[in-house]
Amino acid sequence: MLEIRHLTKVYDDGTVALKDVSFTVQDGEFLVIIGLSGSGKSTLLRCINRLINPTEGEILWDGVDVAKLEGEELRKVRRRIGMVFQHFNLVKRSSVMTNVLSGRLGYAATSSSVFGRFSPADREKARQALTRLGILDQAHKRASELSGGQQQRVGIARALMQDPKMILADEPVASLDPVLAHSILQHLENLNKVDNITVLCSLHYLDLVQRYASRVIGLRAGEIVYEGDKADIMSIT
Ligand code: ADP
Ligand code: ADP
């Protein structure tokens, strides 16, 4: 279970991106975060695995306050949280395989020196992830040669290398056309339903929210203005 309590983020320039945000996510939920550009969705997701540090508040993951962890303790938690980004964040000149394997390290691998660190078991796991995402045949291409939809599948395969208990997806389909958006969200839905991976995902389009969310949080100017069932979201837009 993830409990966010009184989370506030003030950036160095004084921008208040999150204001006293509190909510709870049960294991196995597909929670969608909606809100206009600038409402704090990305800041919220990035605080949860400490890509950025919250200013105040608690991020309790199975009772441990992620906001207070440092060093090895923090790395341990991060290793179980997969992250999927709007612009994929792949190392474009590296192969698909290297990009996926880098998920094992929890940071982006950039050079061939990293390649030697992976065991045959890691490579087999990467092949399985690529197979599951339907792109094993692309494994030896450079990431830059792939289409946007394929690159996002690589991003998800990379996240799977972490055996994630939770995936944080920051506008994962905002750069994709509607057909590809559905295909990516169906992969996330499959991981959620079949593997019971908790998914926190920010989305723009309400039809996608209706289709995939098990619950919805609405942010406006850094504050929660809606929390509940997707059936009611039309009333807040
Ligand atoms: P969203 O993901 O909903 O578009 P963000 O979390 O990216 O929202 O941004 C929330 C607010 O914080 C916006 O006002 C944005 O301009 C501001 N912001 C985001 N990143 C930074 C930063 N590094 N420094 C200062 N302000 C930032
Ligand atoms: P990068 O571009 O980040 O160096 P690459 O994936 O292009 O990563 O390759 C890294 C190194 O690993 C290269 O020397 C390449 O020849 C080698 N390599 C690539 N794929 C494999 C593989 N399946 N098994 C063993 N070595 C590989």
PDB file of C-alpha atoms and ligand atoms in Angstrom:
ATOM      1  CA  MET A   1       0.000   0.000   0.000  1.00  0.00           C
ATOM      2  CA  LEU A   2       1.138   3.513  -0.816  1.00  0.00           C
ATOM      3  CA  GLU A   3       0.063   6.360   1.434  1.00  0.00           C
ATOM      4  CA  ILE A   4       0.873   9.900   0.417  1.00  0.00           C
ATOM      5  CA  ARG A   5       0.458  12.277   3.351  1.00  0.00           C
ATOM      6  CA  HIS A   6       0.535  16.051   3.200  1.00  0.00           C
ATOM      7  CA  LEU A   7       2.957  16.095   0.295  1.00  0.00           C
ATOM      8  CA  THR A   8       4.186  19.540  -0.701  1.00  0.00           C
ATOM      9  CA  LYS A   9       6.762  20.422  -3.312  1.00  0.00           C
ATOM     10  CA  VAL A  10       8.173  23.900  -3.680  1.00  0.00           C
ATOM     11  CA  TYR A  11      10.798  24.213  -6.425  1.00  0.00           C
ATOM     12  CA  ASP A  12      13.911  26.335  -5.878  1.00  0.00           C
ATOM     13  CA  ASP A  13      12.381  29.223  -7.811  1.00  0.00           C
ATOM     14  CA  GLY A  14       9.431  29.318  -5.393  1.00  0.00           C
ATOM     15  CA  THR A  15       6.922  27.512  -7.616  1.00  0.00           C
ATOM     16  CA  VAL A  16       4.512  25.537  -5.446  1.00  0.00           C
ATOM     17  CA  ALA A  17       3.913  22.447  -7.574  1.00  0.00           C
ATOM     18  CA  LEU A  18       2.142  20.327  -4.936  1.00  0.00           C
ATOM     19  CA  LYS A  19       0.176  21.620  -1.970  1.00  0.00           C
ATOM     20  CA  ASP A  20      -0.677  19.296   0.895  1.00  0.00           C
ATOM     21  CA  VAL A  21      -1.546  16.309  -1.299  1.00  0.00           C
ATOM     22  CA  SER A  22      -2.815  13.198   0.507  1.00  0.00           C
ATOM     23  CA  PHE A  23      -4.205   9.955  -0.915  1.00  0.00           C
ATOM     24  CA  THR A  24      -3.844   6.196  -0.610  1.00  0.00           C
ATOM     25  CA  VAL A  25      -3.220   3.592  -3.299  1.00  0.00           C
ATOM     26  CA  GLN A  26      -4.005  -0.057  -2.607  1.00  0.00           C
ATOM     27  CA  ASP A  27      -1.814  -2.772  -4.103  1.00  0.00           C
ATOM     28  CA  GLY A  28      -3.077  -3.802  -7.510  1.00  0.00           C
ATOM     29  CA  GLU A  29      -4.855  -0.564  -8.366  1.00  0.00           C
ATOM     30  CA  PHE A  30      -4.613   1.194 -11.736  1.00  0.00           C
ATOM     31  CA  LEU A  31      -4.754   4.756 -10.491  1.00  0.00           C
ATOM     32  CA  VAL A  32      -4.947   7.475 -13.098  1.00  0.00           C
ATOM     33  CA  ILE A  33      -3.908  11.052 -12.336  1.00  0.00           C
ATOM     34  CA  ILE A  34      -5.550  13.696 -14.461  1.00  0.00           C
ATOM     35  CA  GLY A  35      -5.118  17.431 -14.609  1.00  0.00           C
ATOM     36  CA  LEU A  36      -4.122  20.183 -16.987  1.00  0.00           C
ATOM     37  CA  SER A  37      -0.542  20.777 -17.976  1.00  0.00           C
ATOM     38  CA  GLY A  38       1.261  22.313 -15.000  1.00  0.00           C
ATOM     39  CA  SER A  39      -1.130  20.887 -12.399  1.00  0.00           C
ATOM     40  CA  GLY A  40       1.646  18.848 -10.748  1.00  0.00           C
ATOM     41  CA  LYS A  41       1.164  15.321 -12.149  1.00  0.00           C
ATOM     42  CA  SER A  42       4.767  14.862 -13.132  1.00  0.00           C
ATOM     43  CA  THR A  43       6.053  16.374  -9.899  1.00  0.00           C
ATOM     44  CA  LEU A  44       3.878  13.967  -7.916  1.00  0.00           C
ATOM     45  CA  LEU A  45       5.081  10.867  -9.772  1.00  0.00           C
ATOM     46  CA  ARG A  46       8.711  11.982  -9.547  1.00  0.00           C
ATOM     47  CA  CYS A  47       8.466  12.558  -5.816  1.00  0.00           C
ATOM     48  CA  ILE A  48       7.183   9.034  -5.224  1.00  0.00           C
ATOM     49  CA  ASN A  49      10.438   7.398  -6.314  1.00  0.00           C
ATOM     50  CA  ARG A  50      12.515  10.421  -5.305  1.00  0.00           C
ATOM     51  CA  LEU A  51      13.681  11.472  -8.744  1.00  0.00           C
ATOM     52  CA  ILE A  52      13.007  14.765  -7.015  1.00  0.00           C
ATOM     53  CA  ASN A  53      12.756  15.444  -3.303  1.00  0.00           C
ATOM     54  CA  PRO A  54       9.503  16.571  -1.758  1.00  0.00           C
ATOM     55  CA  THR A  55       9.658  19.679   0.416  1.00  0.00           C
ATOM     56  CA  GLU A  56       7.299  18.330   3.063  1.00  0.00           C
ATOM     57  CA  GLY A  57       5.186  15.292   3.697  1.00  0.00           C
ATOM     58  CA  GLU A  58       5.385  11.532   3.838  1.00  0.00           C
ATOM     59  CA  ILE A  59       5.427   8.846   1.160  1.00  0.00           C
ATOM     60  CA  LEU A  60       4.677   5.649   3.027  1.00  0.00           C
ATOM     61  CA  TRP A  61       5.231   2.526   0.953  1.00  0.00           C
ATOM     62  CA  ASP A  62       4.265  -0.518   2.968  1.00  0.00           C
ATOM     63  CA  GLY A  63       4.828   1.619   6.025  1.00  0.00           C
ATOM     64  CA  VAL A  64       8.334   2.858   5.104  1.00  0.00           C
ATOM     65  CA  ASP A  65       8.670   6.602   4.506  1.00  0.00           C
ATOM     66  CA  VAL A  66      10.359   6.829   1.094  1.00  0.00           C
ATOM     67  CA  ALA A  67      10.715  10.598   1.591  1.00  0.00           C
ATOM     68  CA  LYS A  68      13.253   9.986   4.353  1.00  0.00           C
ATOM     69  CA  LEU A  69      15.344   7.199   2.802  1.00  0.00           C
ATOM     70  CA  GLU A  70      18.893   7.702   1.583  1.00  0.00           C
ATOM     71  CA  GLY A  71      21.650   5.622   0.020  1.00  0.00           C
ATOM     72  CA  GLU A  72      21.231   1.872  -0.171  1.00  0.00           C
ATOM     73  CA  GLU A  73      17.821   1.946   1.523  1.00  0.00           C
ATOM     74  CA  LEU A  74      16.502   4.278  -1.152  1.00  0.00           C
ATOM     75  CA  ARG A  75      18.065   2.247  -3.950  1.00  0.00           C
ATOM     76  CA  LYS A  76      16.367  -0.871  -2.602  1.00  0.00           C
ATOM     77  CA  VAL A  77      12.964   0.777  -2.791  1.00  0.00           C
ATOM     78  CA  ARG A  78      13.636   2.286  -6.214  1.00  0.00           C
ATOM     79  CA  ARG A  79      14.604  -1.097  -7.566  1.00  0.00           C
ATOM     80  CA  ARG A  80      11.007  -2.210  -7.130  1.00  0.00           C
ATOM     81  CA  ILE A  81       9.486   0.874  -8.763  1.00  0.00           C
ATOM     82  CA  GLY A  82       9.490   0.982 -12.551  1.00  0.00           C
ATOM     83  CA  MET A  83       9.279   4.330 -14.285  1.00  0.00           C
ATOM     84  CA  VAL A  84       7.831   4.973 -17.742  1.00  0.00           C
ATOM     85  CA  PHE A  85       8.209   8.415 -19.324  1.00  0.00           C
ATOM     86  CA  GLN A  86       6.403  10.474 -21.941  1.00  0.00           C
ATOM     87  CA  HIS A  87       9.507  10.793 -24.099  1.00  0.00           C
ATOM     88  CA  PHE A  88      10.636   7.238 -23.333  1.00  0.00           C
ATOM     89  CA  ASN A  89      14.054   8.326 -21.949  1.00  0.00           C
ATOM     90  CA  LEU A  90      15.956   5.682 -23.883  1.00  0.00           C
ATOM     91  CA  VAL A  91      19.627   5.900 -24.751  1.00  0.00           C
ATOM     92  CA  LYS A  92      18.926   6.361 -28.433  1.00  0.00           C
ATOM     93  CA  ARG A  93      22.260   5.304 -29.841  1.00  0.00           C
ATOM     94  CA  SER A  94      22.278   2.100 -27.791  1.00  0.00           C
ATOM     95  CA  SER A  95      20.581  -1.085 -28.791  1.00  0.00           C
ATOM     96  CA  VAL A  96      17.126  -2.012 -27.615  1.00  0.00           C
ATOM     97  CA  MET A  97      18.684  -4.905 -25.673  1.00  0.00           C
ATOM     98  CA  THR A  98      21.138  -2.612 -23.857  1.00  0.00           C
ATOM     99  CA  ASN A  99      18.325  -0.222 -23.005  1.00  0.00           C
ATOM    100  CA  VAL A 100      16.228  -3.015 -21.538  1.00  0.00           C
ATOM    101  CA  LEU A 101      19.169  -4.485 -19.612  1.00  0.00           C
ATOM    102  CA  SER A 102      19.884  -1.076 -18.113  1.00  0.00           C
ATOM    103  CA  GLY A 103      16.621  -1.433 -16.175  1.00  0.00           C
ATOM    104  CA  ARG A 104      18.459  -4.012 -14.109  1.00  0.00           C
ATOM    105  CA  LEU A 105      20.727  -1.279 -12.782  1.00  0.00           C
ATOM    106  CA  GLY A 106      18.012   1.229 -12.106  1.00  0.00           C
ATOM    107  CA  TYR A 107      19.723   3.852 -14.239  1.00  0.00           C
ATOM    108  CA  ALA A 108      20.371   4.368 -17.920  1.00  0.00           C
ATOM    109  CA  ALA A 109      23.313   2.414 -19.310  1.00  0.00           C
ATOM    110  CA  THR A 110      25.268   4.485 -21.771  1.00  0.00           C
ATOM    111  CA  SER A 111      28.293   2.529 -22.811  1.00  0.00           C
ATOM    112  CA  SER A 112      29.495  -0.885 -23.768  1.00  0.00           C
ATOM    113  CA  SER A 113      31.450  -1.053 -20.504  1.00  0.00           C
ATOM    114  CA  VAL A 114      28.130  -1.618 -18.805  1.00  0.00           C
ATOM    115  CA  PHE A 115      27.303  -4.538 -21.036  1.00  0.00           C
ATOM    116  CA  GLY A 116      29.725  -6.925 -19.373  1.00  0.00           C
ATOM    117  CA  ARG A 117      27.904  -6.647 -16.059  1.00  0.00           C
ATOM    118  CA  PHE A 118      24.881  -8.548 -17.207  1.00  0.00           C
ATOM    119  CA  SER A 119      24.550 -12.241 -16.596  1.00  0.00           C
ATOM    120  CA  PRO A 120      23.029 -14.719 -19.030  1.00  0.00           C
ATOM    121  CA  ALA A 121      20.033 -14.778 -16.678  1.00  0.00           C
ATOM    122  CA  ASP A 122      19.647 -11.007 -17.074  1.00  0.00           C
ATOM    123  CA  ARG A 123      19.756 -11.350 -20.844  1.00  0.00           C
ATOM    124  CA  GLU A 124      17.190 -14.113 -20.780  1.00  0.00           C
ATOM    125  CA  LYS A 125      14.971 -11.949 -18.597  1.00  0.00           C
ATOM    126  CA  ALA A 126      15.369  -9.079 -21.065  1.00  0.00           C
ATOM    127  CA  ARG A 127      14.435 -11.349 -23.955  1.00  0.00           C
ATOM    128  CA  GLN A 128      11.346 -12.456 -22.038  1.00  0.00           C
ATOM    129  CA  ALA A 129      10.367  -8.845 -21.390  1.00  0.00           C
ATOM    130  CA  LEU A 130      10.824  -7.995 -25.064  1.00  0.00           C
ATOM    131  CA  THR A 131       8.820 -11.059 -26.069  1.00  0.00           C
ATOM    132  CA  ARG A 132       6.023 -10.043 -23.751  1.00  0.00           C
ATOM    133  CA  LEU A 133       5.970  -6.573 -25.305  1.00  0.00           C
ATOM    134  CA  GLY A 134       6.039  -8.114 -28.792  1.00  0.00           C
ATOM    135  CA  ILE A 135       9.326  -6.563 -29.920  1.00  0.00           C
ATOM    136  CA  LEU A 136      11.942  -9.280 -29.480  1.00  0.00           C
ATOM    137  CA  ASP A 137      12.684  -9.024 -33.193  1.00  0.00           C
ATOM    138  CA  GLN A 138      13.854  -5.421 -32.610  1.00  0.00           C
ATOM    139  CA  ALA A 139      16.353  -6.332 -29.863  1.00  0.00           C
ATOM    140  CA  HIS A 140      19.509  -5.577 -31.837  1.00  0.00           C
ATOM    141  CA  LYS A 141      18.358  -2.355 -33.458  1.00  0.00           C
ATOM    142  CA  ARG A 142      19.378   0.980 -32.090  1.00  0.00           C
ATOM    143  CA  ALA A 143      16.577   2.536 -30.064  1.00  0.00           C
ATOM    144  CA  SER A 144      16.601   5.530 -32.426  1.00  0.00           C
ATOM    145  CA  GLU A 145      15.533   3.269 -35.317  1.00  0.00           C
ATOM    146  CA  LEU A 146      12.251   2.357 -33.635  1.00  0.00           C
ATOM    147  CA  SER A 147       8.880   4.085 -33.930  1.00  0.00           C
ATOM    148  CA  GLY A 148       7.479   5.960 -30.925  1.00  0.00           C
ATOM    149  CA  GLY A 149       5.134   3.133 -30.008  1.00  0.00           C
ATOM    150  CA  GLN A 150       7.973   0.624 -30.163  1.00  0.00           C
ATOM    151  CA  GLN A 151      10.221   2.886 -28.096  1.00  0.00           C
ATOM    152  CA  GLN A 152       7.601   3.061 -25.369  1.00  0.00           C
ATOM    153  CA  ARG A 153       7.400  -0.733 -25.371  1.00  0.00           C
ATOM    154  CA  VAL A 154      11.151  -0.743 -24.803  1.00  0.00           C
ATOM    155  CA  GLY A 155      10.550   1.656 -21.913  1.00  0.00           C
ATOM    156  CA  ILE A 156       8.069  -0.775 -20.375  1.00  0.00           C
ATOM    157  CA  ALA A 157      10.358  -3.769 -20.963  1.00  0.00           C
ATOM    158  CA  ARG A 158      13.133  -1.840 -19.200  1.00  0.00           C
ATOM    159  CA  ALA A 159      10.814  -1.230 -16.241  1.00  0.00           C
ATOM    160  CA  LEU A 160      10.003  -4.963 -16.111  1.00  0.00           C
ATOM    161  CA  MET A 161      13.685  -5.771 -15.523  1.00  0.00           C
ATOM    162  CA  GLN A 162      13.172  -4.382 -12.021  1.00  0.00           C
ATOM    163  CA  ASP A 163      10.465  -6.924 -11.122  1.00  0.00           C
ATOM    164  CA  PRO A 164       8.429  -3.871 -10.193  1.00  0.00           C
ATOM    165  CA  LYS A 165       5.762  -3.958  -7.533  1.00  0.00           C
ATOM    166  CA  MET A 166       4.662  -0.602  -8.863  1.00  0.00           C
ATOM    167  CA  ILE A 167       5.001   1.253 -12.157  1.00  0.00           C
ATOM    168  CA  LEU A 168       4.894   5.048 -12.317  1.00  0.00           C
ATOM    169  CA  ALA A 169       3.954   6.160 -15.824  1.00  0.00           C
ATOM    170  CA  ASP A 170       4.251   9.877 -16.538  1.00  0.00           C
ATOM    171  CA  GLU A 171       2.053  10.681 -19.552  1.00  0.00           C
ATOM    172  CA  PRO A 172       3.181   7.447 -21.216  1.00  0.00           C
ATOM    173  CA  VAL A 173       1.017   7.915 -24.296  1.00  0.00           C
ATOM    174  CA  ALA A 174       1.046  11.696 -24.717  1.00  0.00           C
ATOM    175  CA  SER A 175       3.462  11.452 -27.665  1.00  0.00           C
ATOM    176  CA  LEU A 176       1.551   8.671 -29.424  1.00  0.00           C
ATOM    177  CA  ASP A 177      -1.447   8.523 -31.727  1.00  0.00           C
ATOM    178  CA  PRO A 178      -4.691   7.031 -30.334  1.00  0.00           C
ATOM    179  CA  VAL A 179      -4.202   3.518 -31.704  1.00  0.00           C
ATOM    180  CA  LEU A 180      -0.702   3.262 -30.263  1.00  0.00           C
ATOM    181  CA  ALA A 181      -1.918   4.847 -27.043  1.00  0.00           C
ATOM    182  CA  HIS A 182      -4.393   1.999 -26.586  1.00  0.00           C
ATOM    183  CA  SER A 183      -1.785  -0.612 -27.343  1.00  0.00           C
ATOM    184  CA  ILE A 184       0.614   0.813 -24.736  1.00  0.00           C
ATOM    185  CA  LEU A 185      -2.131   1.151 -22.131  1.00  0.00           C
ATOM    186  CA  GLN A 186      -3.247  -2.415 -22.835  1.00  0.00           C
ATOM    187  CA  HIS A 187       0.273  -3.576 -22.016  1.00  0.00           C
ATOM    188  CA  LEU A 188       0.147  -1.649 -18.736  1.00  0.00           C
ATOM    189  CA  GLU A 189      -3.323  -3.043 -18.052  1.00  0.00           C
ATOM    190  CA  ASN A 190      -2.056  -6.554 -18.670  1.00  0.00           C
ATOM    191  CA  LEU A 191       0.829  -6.077 -16.216  1.00  0.00           C
ATOM    192  CA  ASN A 192      -1.631  -4.676 -13.702  1.00  0.00           C
ATOM    193  CA  LYS A 193      -4.195  -7.450 -14.059  1.00  0.00           C
ATOM    194  CA  VAL A 194      -1.968 -10.464 -14.673  1.00  0.00           C
ATOM    195  CA  ASP A 195       1.065  -9.611 -12.521  1.00  0.00           C
ATOM    196  CA  ASN A 196      -0.794  -7.490  -9.979  1.00  0.00           C
ATOM    197  CA  ILE A 197       1.648  -4.610 -10.493  1.00  0.00           C
ATOM    198  CA  THR A 198       0.234  -1.389  -9.063  1.00  0.00           C
ATOM    199  CA  VAL A 199       0.094   1.286 -11.769  1.00  0.00           C
ATOM    200  CA  LEU A 200       0.066   5.048 -11.215  1.00  0.00           C
ATOM    201  CA  CYS A 201      -0.359   6.714 -14.553  1.00  0.00           C
ATOM    202  CA  SER A 202      -1.000  10.283 -15.631  1.00  0.00           C
ATOM    203  CA  LEU A 203      -3.198  10.698 -18.698  1.00  0.00           C
ATOM    204  CA  HIS A 204      -4.667  13.544 -20.692  1.00  0.00           C
ATOM    205  CA  TYR A 205      -7.620  12.103 -22.539  1.00  0.00           C
ATOM    206  CA  LEU A 206     -10.788  11.249 -20.698  1.00  0.00           C
ATOM    207  CA  ASP A 207     -11.749   8.410 -23.023  1.00  0.00           C
ATOM    208  CA  LEU A 208      -8.507   6.671 -22.049  1.00  0.00           C
ATOM    209  CA  VAL A 209      -9.191   7.363 -18.379  1.00  0.00           C
ATOM    210  CA  GLN A 210     -12.656   5.818 -18.693  1.00  0.00           C
ATOM    211  CA  ARG A 211     -11.245   2.762 -20.371  1.00  0.00           C
ATOM    212  CA  TYR A 212      -8.261   1.941 -18.124  1.00  0.00           C
ATOM    213  CA  ALA A 213      -8.527   3.542 -14.685  1.00  0.00           C
ATOM    214  CA  SER A 214      -9.703   1.653 -11.638  1.00  0.00           C
ATOM    215  CA  ARG A 215      -9.688   4.953  -9.728  1.00  0.00           C
ATOM    216  CA  VAL A 216      -8.942   8.564 -10.562  1.00  0.00           C
ATOM    217  CA  ILE A 217      -7.256  11.504  -8.875  1.00  0.00           C
ATOM    218  CA  GLY A 218      -7.706  14.968 -10.305  1.00  0.00           C
ATOM    219  CA  LEU A 219      -5.089  17.657  -9.683  1.00  0.00           C
ATOM    220  CA  ARG A 220      -5.505  21.367 -10.195  1.00  0.00           C
ATOM    221  CA  ALA A 221      -2.700  23.802  -9.424  1.00  0.00           C
ATOM    222  CA  GLY A 222      -1.009  21.257  -7.168  1.00  0.00           C
ATOM    223  CA  GLU A 223      -4.073  20.296  -5.150  1.00  0.00           C
ATOM    224  CA  ILE A 224      -6.360  17.294  -5.291  1.00  0.00           C
ATOM    225  CA  VAL A 225      -9.726  18.471  -6.568  1.00  0.00           C
ATOM    226  CA  TYR A 226     -11.184  15.048  -7.238  1.00  0.00           C
ATOM    227  CA  GLU A 227     -10.698  11.548  -5.943  1.00  0.00           C
ATOM    228  CA  GLY A 228     -12.909   8.635  -6.741  1.00  0.00           C
ATOM    229  CA  ASP A 229     -14.553   6.553  -9.357  1.00  0.00           C
ATOM    230  CA  LYS A 230     -13.945   7.177 -13.039  1.00  0.00           C
ATOM    231  CA  ALA A 231     -17.689   7.243 -13.679  1.00  0.00           C
ATOM    232  CA  ASP A 232     -17.959  10.700 -12.151  1.00  0.00           C
ATOM    233  CA  ILE A 233     -14.971  12.439 -13.730  1.00  0.00           C
ATOM    234  CA  MET A 234     -16.942  14.193 -16.423  1.00  0.00           C
ATOM    235  CA  SER A 235     -18.323  16.463 -13.723  1.00  0.00           C
ATOM    236  CA  ILE A 236     -14.934  17.966 -12.851  1.00  0.00           C
ATOM    237  CA  THR A 237     -13.671  18.921 -16.286  1.00  0.00           C
TER     238      THR A 237
HETATM  239  P1  ADP B   1       2.224  18.456 -15.029  1.00  0.00           P
HETATM  240  O1  ADP B   1       2.984  17.181 -15.027  1.00  0.00           O
HETATM  241  O2  ADP B   1       0.842  18.321 -14.525  1.00  0.00           O
HETATM  242  O3  ADP B   1       2.278  19.165 -16.346  1.00  0.00           O
HETATM  243  P2  ADP B   1       4.423  19.517 -13.459  1.00  0.00           P
HETATM  244  O4  ADP B   1       4.549  18.676 -12.261  1.00  0.00           O
HETATM  245  O5  ADP B   1       5.353  19.294 -14.590  1.00  0.00           O
HETATM  246  O6  ADP B   1       2.906  19.442 -13.965  1.00  0.00           O
HETATM  247  O7  ADP B   1       4.545  21.034 -13.036  1.00  0.00           O
HETATM  248  C1  ADP B   1       3.858  21.585 -11.919  1.00  0.00           C
HETATM  249  C2  ADP B   1       4.313  23.022 -11.730  1.00  0.00           C
HETATM  250  O8  ADP B   1       5.671  23.048 -11.325  1.00  0.00           O
HETATM  251  C3  ADP B   1       4.246  23.891 -12.978  1.00  0.00           C
HETATM  252  O9  ADP B   1       3.923  25.185 -12.588  1.00  0.00           O
HETATM  253  C4  ADP B   1       5.646  23.813 -13.516  1.00  0.00           C
HETATM  254  O10 ADP B   1       5.941  24.948 -14.281  1.00  0.00           O
HETATM  255  C5  ADP B   1       6.458  23.786 -12.245  1.00  0.00           C
HETATM  256  N1  ADP B   1       7.760  23.097 -12.388  1.00  0.00           N
HETATM  257  C6  ADP B   1       7.991  21.857 -12.861  1.00  0.00           C
HETATM  258  N2  ADP B   1       9.304  21.559 -12.803  1.00  0.00           N
HETATM  259  C7  ADP B   1       9.917  22.636 -12.277  1.00  0.00           C
HETATM  260  C8  ADP B   1      11.264  22.966 -11.952  1.00  0.00           C
HETATM  261  N3  ADP B   1      12.262  22.084 -12.145  1.00  0.00           N
HETATM  262  N4  ADP B   1      11.522  24.175 -11.427  1.00  0.00           N
HETATM  263  C9  ADP B   1      10.532  25.065 -11.195  1.00  0.00           C
HETATM  264  N5  ADP B   1       9.237  24.827 -11.466  1.00  0.00           N
HETATM  265  C10 ADP B   1       8.935  23.637 -12.002  1.00  0.00           C
HETATM  266  P1  ADP B   2      26.113   0.785 -26.594  1.00  0.00           P
HETATM  267  O1  ADP B   2      25.774   1.442 -27.877  1.00  0.00           O
HETATM  268  O2  ADP B   2      25.470   1.430 -25.420  1.00  0.00           O
HETATM  269  O3  ADP B   2      27.596   0.581 -26.429  1.00  0.00           O
HETATM  270  P2  ADP B   2      25.280  -1.724 -27.696  1.00  0.00           P
HETATM  271  O4  ADP B   2      24.058  -2.492 -27.369  1.00  0.00           O
HETATM  272  O5  ADP B   2      25.373  -1.145 -29.024  1.00  0.00           O
HETATM  273  O6  ADP B   2      25.457  -0.652 -26.556  1.00  0.00           O
HETATM  274  O7  ADP B   2      26.484  -2.742 -27.492  1.00  0.00           O
HETATM  275  C1  ADP B   2      27.311  -2.760 -26.374  1.00  0.00           C
HETATM  276  C2  ADP B   2      28.428  -3.766 -26.599  1.00  0.00           C
HETATM  277  O8  ADP B   2      27.914  -5.070 -26.375  1.00  0.00           O
HETATM  278  C3  ADP B   2      28.970  -3.746 -28.003  1.00  0.00           C
HETATM  279  O9  ADP B   2      30.354  -3.983 -27.940  1.00  0.00           O
HETATM  280  C4  ADP B   2      28.245  -4.888 -28.684  1.00  0.00           C
HETATM  281  O10 ADP B   2      29.014  -5.468 -29.686  1.00  0.00           O
HETATM  282  C5  ADP B   2      28.020  -5.848 -27.555  1.00  0.00           C
HETATM  283  N1  ADP B   2      26.776  -6.608 -27.684  1.00  0.00           N
HETATM  284  C6  ADP B   2      25.591  -6.169 -28.180  1.00  0.00           C
HETATM  285  N2  ADP B   2      24.662  -7.128 -28.103  1.00  0.00           N
HETATM  286  C7  ADP B   2      25.264  -8.204 -27.539  1.00  0.00           C
HETATM  287  C8  ADP B   2      24.814  -9.516 -27.160  1.00  0.00           C
HETATM  288  N3  ADP B   2      23.568  -9.951 -27.366  1.00  0.00           N
HETATM  289  N4  ADP B   2      25.698 -10.334 -26.562  1.00  0.00           N
HETATM  290  C9  ADP B   2      26.950  -9.939 -26.334  1.00  0.00           C
HETATM  291  N5  ADP B   2      27.430  -8.717 -26.656  1.00  0.00           N
HETATM  292  C10 ADP B   2      26.600  -7.866 -27.258  1.00  0.00           C
END
